[in-house]
Structure formats: structure tokens, C-alpha cells
GROMACS .gro file of C-alpha atoms in nm:
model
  318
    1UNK     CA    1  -5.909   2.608   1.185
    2UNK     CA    2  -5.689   2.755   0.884
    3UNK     CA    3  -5.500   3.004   0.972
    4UNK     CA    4  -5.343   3.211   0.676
    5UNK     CA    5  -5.152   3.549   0.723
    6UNK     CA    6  -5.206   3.802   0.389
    7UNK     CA    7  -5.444   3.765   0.075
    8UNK     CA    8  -5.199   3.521  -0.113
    9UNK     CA    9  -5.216   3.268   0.149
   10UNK     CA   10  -5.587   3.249   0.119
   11UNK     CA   11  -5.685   2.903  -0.102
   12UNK     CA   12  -5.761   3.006  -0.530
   13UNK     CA   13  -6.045   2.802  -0.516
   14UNK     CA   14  -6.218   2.978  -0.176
   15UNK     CA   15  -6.588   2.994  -0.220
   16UNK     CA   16  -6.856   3.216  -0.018
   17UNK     CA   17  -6.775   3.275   0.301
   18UNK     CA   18  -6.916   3.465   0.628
   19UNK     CA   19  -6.682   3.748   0.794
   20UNK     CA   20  -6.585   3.982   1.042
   21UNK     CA   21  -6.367   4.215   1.053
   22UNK     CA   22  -6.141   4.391   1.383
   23UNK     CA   23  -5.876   4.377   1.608
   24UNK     CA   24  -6.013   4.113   1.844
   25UNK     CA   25  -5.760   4.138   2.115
   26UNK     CA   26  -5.811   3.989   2.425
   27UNK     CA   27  -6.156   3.788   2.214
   28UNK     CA   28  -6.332   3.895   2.545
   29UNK     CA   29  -6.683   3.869   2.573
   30UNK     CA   30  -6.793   4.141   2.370
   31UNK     CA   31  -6.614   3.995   2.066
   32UNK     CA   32  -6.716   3.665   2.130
   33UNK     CA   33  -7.093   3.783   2.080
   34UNK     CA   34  -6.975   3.901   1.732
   35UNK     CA   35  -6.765   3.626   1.629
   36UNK     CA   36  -7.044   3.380   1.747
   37UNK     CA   37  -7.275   3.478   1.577
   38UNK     CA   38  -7.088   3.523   1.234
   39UNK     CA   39  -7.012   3.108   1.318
   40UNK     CA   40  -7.410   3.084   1.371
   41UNK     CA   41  -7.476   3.251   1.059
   42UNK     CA   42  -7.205   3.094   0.864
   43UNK     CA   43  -7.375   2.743   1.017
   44UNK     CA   44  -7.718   2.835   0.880
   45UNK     CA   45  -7.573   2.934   0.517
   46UNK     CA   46  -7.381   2.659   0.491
   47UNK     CA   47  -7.025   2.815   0.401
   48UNK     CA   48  -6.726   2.876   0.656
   49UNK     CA   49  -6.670   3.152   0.897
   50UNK     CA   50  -6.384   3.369   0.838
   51UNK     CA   51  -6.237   3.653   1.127
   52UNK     CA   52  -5.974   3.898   0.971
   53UNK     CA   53  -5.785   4.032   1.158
   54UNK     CA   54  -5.450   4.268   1.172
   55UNK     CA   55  -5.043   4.292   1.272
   56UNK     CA   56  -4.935   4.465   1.397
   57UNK     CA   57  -5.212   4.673   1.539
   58UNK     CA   58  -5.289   4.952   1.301
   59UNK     CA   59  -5.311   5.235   1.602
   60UNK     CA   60  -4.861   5.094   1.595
   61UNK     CA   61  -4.854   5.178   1.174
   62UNK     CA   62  -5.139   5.499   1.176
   63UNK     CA   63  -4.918   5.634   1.505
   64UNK     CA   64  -4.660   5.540   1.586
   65UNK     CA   65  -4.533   5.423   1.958
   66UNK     CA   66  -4.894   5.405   2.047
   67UNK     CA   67  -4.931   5.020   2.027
   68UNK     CA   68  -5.140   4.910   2.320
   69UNK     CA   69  -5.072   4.662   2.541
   70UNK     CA   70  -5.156   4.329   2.418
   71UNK     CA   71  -5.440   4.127   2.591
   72UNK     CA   72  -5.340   3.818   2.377
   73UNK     CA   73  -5.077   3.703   2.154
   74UNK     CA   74  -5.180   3.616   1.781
   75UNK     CA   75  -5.170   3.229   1.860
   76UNK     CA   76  -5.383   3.224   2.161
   77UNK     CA   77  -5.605   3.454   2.002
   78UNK     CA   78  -5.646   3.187   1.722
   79UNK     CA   79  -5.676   2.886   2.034
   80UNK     CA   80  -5.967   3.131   2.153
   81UNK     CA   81  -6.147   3.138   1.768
   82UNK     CA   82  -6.122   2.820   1.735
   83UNK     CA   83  -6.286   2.723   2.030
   84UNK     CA   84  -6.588   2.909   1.935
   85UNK     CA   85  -6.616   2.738   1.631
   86UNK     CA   86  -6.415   2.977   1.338
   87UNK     CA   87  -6.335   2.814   1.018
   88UNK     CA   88  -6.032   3.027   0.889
   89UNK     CA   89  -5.843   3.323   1.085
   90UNK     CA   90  -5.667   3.583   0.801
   91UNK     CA   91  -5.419   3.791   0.958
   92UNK     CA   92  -5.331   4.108   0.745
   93UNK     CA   93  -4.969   4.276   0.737
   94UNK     CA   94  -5.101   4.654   0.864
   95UNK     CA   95  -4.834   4.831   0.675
   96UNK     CA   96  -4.846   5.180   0.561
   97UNK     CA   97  -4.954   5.142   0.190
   98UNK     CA   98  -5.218   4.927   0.339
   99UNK     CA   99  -5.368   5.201   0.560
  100UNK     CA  100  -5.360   5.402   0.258
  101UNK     CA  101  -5.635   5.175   0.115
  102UNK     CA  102  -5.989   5.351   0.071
  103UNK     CA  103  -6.269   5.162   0.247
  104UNK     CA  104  -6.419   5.077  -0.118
  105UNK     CA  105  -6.088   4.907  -0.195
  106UNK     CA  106  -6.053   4.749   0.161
  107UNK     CA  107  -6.417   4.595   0.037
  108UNK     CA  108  -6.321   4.470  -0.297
  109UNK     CA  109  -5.973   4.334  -0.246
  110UNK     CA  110  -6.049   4.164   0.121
  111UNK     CA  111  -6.417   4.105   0.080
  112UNK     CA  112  -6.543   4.044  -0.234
  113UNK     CA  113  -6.233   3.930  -0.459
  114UNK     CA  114  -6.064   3.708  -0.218
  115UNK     CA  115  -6.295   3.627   0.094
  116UNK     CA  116  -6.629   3.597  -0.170
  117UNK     CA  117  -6.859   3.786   0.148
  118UNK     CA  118  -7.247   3.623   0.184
  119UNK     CA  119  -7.263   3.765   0.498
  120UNK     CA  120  -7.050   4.028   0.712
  121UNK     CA  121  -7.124   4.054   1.049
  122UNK     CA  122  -6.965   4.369   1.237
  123UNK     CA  123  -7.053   4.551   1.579
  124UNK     CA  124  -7.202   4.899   1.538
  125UNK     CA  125  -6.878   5.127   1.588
  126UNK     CA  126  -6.692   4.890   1.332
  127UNK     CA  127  -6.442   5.147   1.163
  128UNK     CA  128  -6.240   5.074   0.859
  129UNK     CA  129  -5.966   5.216   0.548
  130UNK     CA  130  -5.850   5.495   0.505
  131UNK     CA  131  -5.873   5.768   0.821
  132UNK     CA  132  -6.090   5.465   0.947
  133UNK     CA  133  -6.377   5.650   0.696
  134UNK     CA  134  -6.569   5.352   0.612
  135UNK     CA  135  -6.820   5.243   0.875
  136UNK     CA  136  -7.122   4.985   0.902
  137UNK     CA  137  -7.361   5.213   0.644
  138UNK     CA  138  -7.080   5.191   0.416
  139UNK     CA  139  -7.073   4.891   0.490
  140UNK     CA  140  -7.422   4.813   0.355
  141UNK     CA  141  -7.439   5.028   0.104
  142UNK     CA  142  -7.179   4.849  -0.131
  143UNK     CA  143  -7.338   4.509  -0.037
  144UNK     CA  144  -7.578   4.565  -0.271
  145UNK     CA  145  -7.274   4.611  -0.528
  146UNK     CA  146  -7.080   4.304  -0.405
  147UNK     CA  147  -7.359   4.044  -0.322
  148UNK     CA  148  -7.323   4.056   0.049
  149UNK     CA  149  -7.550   4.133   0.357
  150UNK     CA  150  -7.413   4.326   0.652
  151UNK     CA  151  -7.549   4.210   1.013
  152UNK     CA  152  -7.499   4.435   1.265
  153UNK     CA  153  -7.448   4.270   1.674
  154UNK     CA  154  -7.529   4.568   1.885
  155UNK     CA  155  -7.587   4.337   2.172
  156UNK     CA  156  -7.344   4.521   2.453
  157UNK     CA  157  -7.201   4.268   2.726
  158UNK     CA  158  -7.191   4.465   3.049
  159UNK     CA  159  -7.128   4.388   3.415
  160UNK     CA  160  -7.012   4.509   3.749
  161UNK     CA  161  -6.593   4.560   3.575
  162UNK     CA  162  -6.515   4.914   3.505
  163UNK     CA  163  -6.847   5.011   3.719
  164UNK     CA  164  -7.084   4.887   3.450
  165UNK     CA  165  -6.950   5.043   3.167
  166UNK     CA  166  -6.948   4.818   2.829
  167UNK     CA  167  -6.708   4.573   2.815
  168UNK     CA  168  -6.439   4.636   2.589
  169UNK     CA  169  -6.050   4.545   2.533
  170UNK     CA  170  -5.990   4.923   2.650
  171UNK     CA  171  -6.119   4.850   2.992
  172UNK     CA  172  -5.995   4.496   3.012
  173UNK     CA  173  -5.595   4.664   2.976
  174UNK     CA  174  -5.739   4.920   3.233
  175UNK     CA  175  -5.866   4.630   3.503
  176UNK     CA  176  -5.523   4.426   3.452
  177UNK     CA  177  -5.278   4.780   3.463
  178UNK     CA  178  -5.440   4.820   3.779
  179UNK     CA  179  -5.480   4.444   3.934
  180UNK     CA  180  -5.833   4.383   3.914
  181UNK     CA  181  -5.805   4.035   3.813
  182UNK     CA  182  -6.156   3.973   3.883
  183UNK     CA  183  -6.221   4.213   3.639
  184UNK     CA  184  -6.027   4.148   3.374
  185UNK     CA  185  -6.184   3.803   3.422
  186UNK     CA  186  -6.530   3.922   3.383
  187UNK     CA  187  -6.454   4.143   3.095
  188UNK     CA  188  -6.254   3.836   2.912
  189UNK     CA  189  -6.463   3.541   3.041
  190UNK     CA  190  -6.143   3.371   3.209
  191UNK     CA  191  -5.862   3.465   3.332
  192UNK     CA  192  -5.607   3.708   3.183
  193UNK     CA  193  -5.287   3.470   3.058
  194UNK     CA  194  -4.938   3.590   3.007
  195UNK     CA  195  -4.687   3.407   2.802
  196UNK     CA  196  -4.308   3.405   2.737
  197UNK     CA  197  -3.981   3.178   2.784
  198UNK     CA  198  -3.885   3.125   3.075
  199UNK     CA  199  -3.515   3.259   3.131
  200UNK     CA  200  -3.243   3.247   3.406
  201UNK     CA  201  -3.278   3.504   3.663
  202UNK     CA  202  -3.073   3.588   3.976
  203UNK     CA  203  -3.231   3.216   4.122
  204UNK     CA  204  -3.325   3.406   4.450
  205UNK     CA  205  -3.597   3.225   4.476
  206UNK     CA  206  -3.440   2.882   4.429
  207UNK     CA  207  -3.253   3.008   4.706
  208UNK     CA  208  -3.489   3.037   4.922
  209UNK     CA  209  -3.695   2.719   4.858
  210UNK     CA  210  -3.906   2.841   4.618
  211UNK     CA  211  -3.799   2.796   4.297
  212UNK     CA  212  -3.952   3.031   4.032
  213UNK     CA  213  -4.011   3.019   3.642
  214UNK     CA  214  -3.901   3.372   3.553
  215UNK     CA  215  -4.129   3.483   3.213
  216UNK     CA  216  -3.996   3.654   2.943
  217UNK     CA  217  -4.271   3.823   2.829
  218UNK     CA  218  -4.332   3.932   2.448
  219UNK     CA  219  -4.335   4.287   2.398
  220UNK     CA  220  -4.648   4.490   2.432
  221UNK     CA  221  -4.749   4.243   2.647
  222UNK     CA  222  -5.035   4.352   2.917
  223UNK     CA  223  -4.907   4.282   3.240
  224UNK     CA  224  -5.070   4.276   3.594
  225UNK     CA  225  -4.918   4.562   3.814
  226UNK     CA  226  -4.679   4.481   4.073
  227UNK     CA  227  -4.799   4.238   4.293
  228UNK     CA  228  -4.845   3.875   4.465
  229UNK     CA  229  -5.082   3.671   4.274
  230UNK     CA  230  -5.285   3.343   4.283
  231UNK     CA  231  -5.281   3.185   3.936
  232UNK     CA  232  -5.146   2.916   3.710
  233UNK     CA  233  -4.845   2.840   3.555
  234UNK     CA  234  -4.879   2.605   3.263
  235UNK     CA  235  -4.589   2.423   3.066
  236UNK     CA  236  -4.588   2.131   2.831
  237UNK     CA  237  -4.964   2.115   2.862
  238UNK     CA  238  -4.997   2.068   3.223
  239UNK     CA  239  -5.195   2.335   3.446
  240UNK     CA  240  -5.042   2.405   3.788
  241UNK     CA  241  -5.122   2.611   4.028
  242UNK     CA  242  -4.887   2.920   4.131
  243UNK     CA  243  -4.788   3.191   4.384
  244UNK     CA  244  -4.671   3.506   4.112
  245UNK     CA  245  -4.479   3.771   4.151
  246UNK     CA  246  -4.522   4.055   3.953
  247UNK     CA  247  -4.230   4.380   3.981
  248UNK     CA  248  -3.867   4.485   4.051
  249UNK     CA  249  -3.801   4.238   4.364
  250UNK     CA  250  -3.785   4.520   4.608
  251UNK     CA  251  -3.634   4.296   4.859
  252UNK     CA  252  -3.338   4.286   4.689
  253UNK     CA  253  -3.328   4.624   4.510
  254UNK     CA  254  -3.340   4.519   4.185
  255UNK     CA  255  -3.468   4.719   3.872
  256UNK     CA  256  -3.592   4.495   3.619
  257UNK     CA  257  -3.982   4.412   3.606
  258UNK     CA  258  -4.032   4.036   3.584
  259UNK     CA  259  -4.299   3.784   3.614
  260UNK     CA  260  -4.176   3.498   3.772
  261UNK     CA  261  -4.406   3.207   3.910
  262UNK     CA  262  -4.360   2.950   4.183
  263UNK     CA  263  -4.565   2.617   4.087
  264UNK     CA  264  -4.688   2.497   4.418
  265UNK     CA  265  -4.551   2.192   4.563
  266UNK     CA  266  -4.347   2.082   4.273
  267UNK     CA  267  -4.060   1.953   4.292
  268UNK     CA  268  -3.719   1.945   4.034
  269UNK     CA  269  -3.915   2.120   3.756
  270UNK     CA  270  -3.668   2.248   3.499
  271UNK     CA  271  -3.820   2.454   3.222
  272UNK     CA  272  -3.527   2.684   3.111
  273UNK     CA  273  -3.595   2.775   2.717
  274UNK     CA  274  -3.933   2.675   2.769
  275UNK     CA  275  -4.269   2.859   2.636
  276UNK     CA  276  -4.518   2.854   2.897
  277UNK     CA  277  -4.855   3.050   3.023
  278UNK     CA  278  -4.902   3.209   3.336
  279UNK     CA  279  -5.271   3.239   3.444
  280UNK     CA  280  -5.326   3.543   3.687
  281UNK     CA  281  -5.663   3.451   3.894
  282UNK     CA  282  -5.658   3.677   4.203
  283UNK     CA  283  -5.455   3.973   4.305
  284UNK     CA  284  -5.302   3.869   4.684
  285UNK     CA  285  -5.068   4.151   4.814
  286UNK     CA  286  -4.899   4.464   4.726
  287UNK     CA  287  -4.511   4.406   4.656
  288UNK     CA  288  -4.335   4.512   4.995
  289UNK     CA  289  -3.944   4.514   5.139
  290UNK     CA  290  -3.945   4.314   5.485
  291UNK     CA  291  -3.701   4.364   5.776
  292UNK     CA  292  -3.525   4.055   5.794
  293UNK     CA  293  -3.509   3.701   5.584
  294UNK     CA  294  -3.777   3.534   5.778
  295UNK     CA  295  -4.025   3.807   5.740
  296UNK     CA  296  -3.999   3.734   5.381
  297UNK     CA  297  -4.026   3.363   5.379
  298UNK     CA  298  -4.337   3.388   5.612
  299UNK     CA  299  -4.443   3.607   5.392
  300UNK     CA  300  -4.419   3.387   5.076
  301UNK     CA  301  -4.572   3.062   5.264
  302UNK     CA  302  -4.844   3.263   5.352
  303UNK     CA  303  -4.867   3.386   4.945
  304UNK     CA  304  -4.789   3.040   4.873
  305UNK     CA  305  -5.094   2.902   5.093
  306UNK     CA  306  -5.347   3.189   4.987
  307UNK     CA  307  -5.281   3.101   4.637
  308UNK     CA  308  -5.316   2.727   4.678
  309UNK     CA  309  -5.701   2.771   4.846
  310UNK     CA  310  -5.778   3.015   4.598
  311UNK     CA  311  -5.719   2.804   4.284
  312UNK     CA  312  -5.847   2.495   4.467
  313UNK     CA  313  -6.200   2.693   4.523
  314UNK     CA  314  -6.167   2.788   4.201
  315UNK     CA  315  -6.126   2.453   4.064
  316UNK     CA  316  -6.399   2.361   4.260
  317UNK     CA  317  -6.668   2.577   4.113
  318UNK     CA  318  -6.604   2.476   3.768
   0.00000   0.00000   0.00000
């Protein structure tokens, strides 16, 4: 998949393409209905598919302070395109003389004079330019103009997450704010990753026998609340499964948040400086202060074991 960031990066010689337009954070399954079928219909045409997107998010540029949390980083949100079969990912600086642009501009300049639009495929609350004033009639109505054709995907993926409501990246931050991994993992179609470098900590952990890859996160990052998780923790492309800890270590009365995961049963790992993923699958326990030191490390065999049959079943039904 290309991947180019602005309108200069984007080839001279770029021919007719199919695209859609949005944020696409989290490419949960909602998006993935609109971005598949913009690859289906770029497929049947015969030209490639192209998904613009924007950074930082304009809600940061239009107000800001407001950025939400981020479901997924720019990179894995390209890994996700690309597995559904996108040709070219543009990324668009969201500055403020760009949200100044009027949605007719936004059409000529993006869609017509650099992307060459046969087909743009959108949901049906698609929103864009200036004061977010253009919308899917708009839309159409300068097709006509610009030689395109505006498809509209008002197919709504829905299930028992948020208590049936539409699935959307709104309440996929919601589910994973409050710990419903299972969810989060409806609304996204897998479970919600977290990525960052792992640092040095205090090494309590390593301490104790259980030697931890503390995360540091990216900011804006959408993290799980406090908590013992079952998950993954992957690093130089292998998958492992993990006990995580999400909070401020309350055992030891410290006041940083951190994500720090314990890959089961391995042994001399060292991945200081490294950039890894941390899978949450299923929330475990609430973060709690025990009386003594061997409260806590029955405590964390007992995370350690609950996380190890949960991934394993997991696994298992894939």
C-alpha cells in the first residue's frame, strides 16, 4: 500500500481513483464496511482505492485540547487498510488554513485535481470543510461538475456493545475507558492494542519474579482503566501472551499511570528501547492494595494463571 502524507506527495502522473474520506480511528467495523466496499468498487472499475485521512484530528485544530483519545496510531491504522485490501492511504496536515477550506475547494483540490475521483464512497453522516458544511448531497451535487459518483454505505454494524447502539469509534473509547474489553472487541473486530517503548520503571516487578515490560504510551493514547488484564504483549514480531497491569501501582503508592505487561513464562527477555504492542483481551480484576507481600504474589499467580487459560481458549477458537 502507498502511503503518502499531503497533496505533494501524491504521484504527477495519478490517474482515476476510488475514495473515501474520514477519520477512521480505531478502522472498527463500521469503517471497515465503508472502506470495503470503496476496495470492491475500486476492484470492479479497475483503478486503485484511495482512504484520506487526517493529523492531527481536526476536533485538536477546530478546538483545541479536545483531541480524543486515540483508538489507533497512524501506522497501525495503515497495517489495518492494508489488510482489507487499500491501494494508497493520504494523510492530510489538519492545520488551521486547511479548516478554513470551503467544502467546494476541499472537492477540487483533494478530489478532483489531485486524487482524479470515479467513485467516492462515504457513510451517510460524512461531514466535511469549512464548519464541517459540506455533507453527502453536496457531495453529489458537484459530481456531476467533477466526473465522479458518490455511493453512500448506510449499512449500520450493531451488536450487544454499548447496549445495541451503532457501533462507532465514540463508543469503542467509551467500552475501553471503562474496561469492557469484550466490547471494545466487538465494536473493533479484535482486540483493542496499545503501543509504546518500553522504558525502565521502578523494576518492582522484576523483583518479585515477574518481570514486566513497562509501555510508554504515545499521547492521546486510549487506554484500558485501571486494572489486571489477560492479553498479549508483542515485540520483534512475536505474540506472547501476558498478565497487564493497568494504573498507579497502589501497592506501592505510586502516582504515575503505566501499562506494564508480564509475558508469561518467559524467561531473560530484555526489550528496553524497544517498540512493542500490548493486546488487551479480557478485563481480570480491579487494581487493589493487599496486606502483606504474599497476598500480592498470590494474587499475581492467580492473574498470571487466569490470563494464561484465557488467551489459550482464545487461541483455541480461532
Amino acid at each position: 500500500m502507498q502511503r503518502w502524507r499531503g497533496l505533494e506527495d501524491i504521484p504527477q502522473d495519478w490517474g482515476r481513483s476510488v475514495v473515501t474520506i474520514g477519520s477512521y480511528d480505531g478502522v472498527h467495523r463500521g469503517h471497515q464496511l465503508i472502506i470495503g466496499r470503496a476496495v470492491a468498487t475500486a476492484r470492479e472499475l479497475g483503478v486503485p482505492s484511495v482512504v484520506v485521512t487526517f493529523d492531527p484530528h481536526p476536533s485538536e485544530v477546530v478546538r483545541p485540547g479536545s483531541h480524543p483519545p486515540i483508538l489507533a496510531p497512524y501506522d497501525r491504522r495503515a497495517e489495518l487498510m492494508a489488510g482489507l485490501g487499500v491501494d494508497a492511504l493520504l494523510i492530510l496536515p489538519f492545520t488551521a488554513e486547511f479548516s478554513q477550506l470551503s467544502p467546494a475547494d476541499f472537492i477540487v483540490k483533494v478530489l478532483a485535481d489531485k486524487l482524479h475521483a470515479l467513485a467516492v464512497i462515504e457513510g451517510p453522516n460524512f461531514r466535511f470543510g469549512h464548519r464541517a458544511a459540506g455533507n453527502v448531497d453536496f457531495l453529489r451535487e458537484l459530481g456531476s461538475t467533477y466526473d465522479y459518483r458518490v455511493e453512500v454505505v448506510d449499512l449500520v454494524e450493531r451488536g450487544e456493545a454499548g447496549g445495541g447502539v451503532p457501533f462507532s469509534s465514540t463508543l469503542a473509547r467509551r467500552l475501553v475507558a471503562e474496561g469492557d474489553m469484550d466490547g471494545a472487541a466487538e465494536v473493533l473486530g479484535r482486540p483493542h492494542r496499545v503501543e509504546g517503548v518500553v522504558v525502565r520503571g521502578a523494576q518492582r516487578g522484576r523483583e518479585l519474579g515477574y518481570p514486566t515490560a513497562n509501555v510508554e504510551t504515545r499521547p492521546h493514547t486510549a487506554i484500558p482503566a485501571d486494572g489486571v488484564y489477560a492479553g498479549w504483549l508483542t515485540a520483534d514480531g512475536e505474540r506472547m501472551p501476558a498478565a497487564i497491569s493497568v494504573g498507579t501501582n497502589v501497592q506501592f503508592d505510586a502516582t504515575e499511570r503505566t501499562v506494564e505487561a508480564y509475558a508469561i513464562d518467559r524467561v531473560g527477555l530484555d526489550l528496553y528501547g524497544k517498540h512493542v504492542a500490548v493486546d488487551f483481551l479480557a478485563y481480570v480484576r480491579g487494581m487493589a492494595k493487599f496486606e502483606s507481600l504474599d497476598g500480592l504474589l498470590e494474587a499475581i499467580a492467580d492473574d498470571v494463571k487466569r490470563a494464561r487459560v484465557l488467551t489459550d481458549a482464545y487461541d483455541l477458537k480461532r
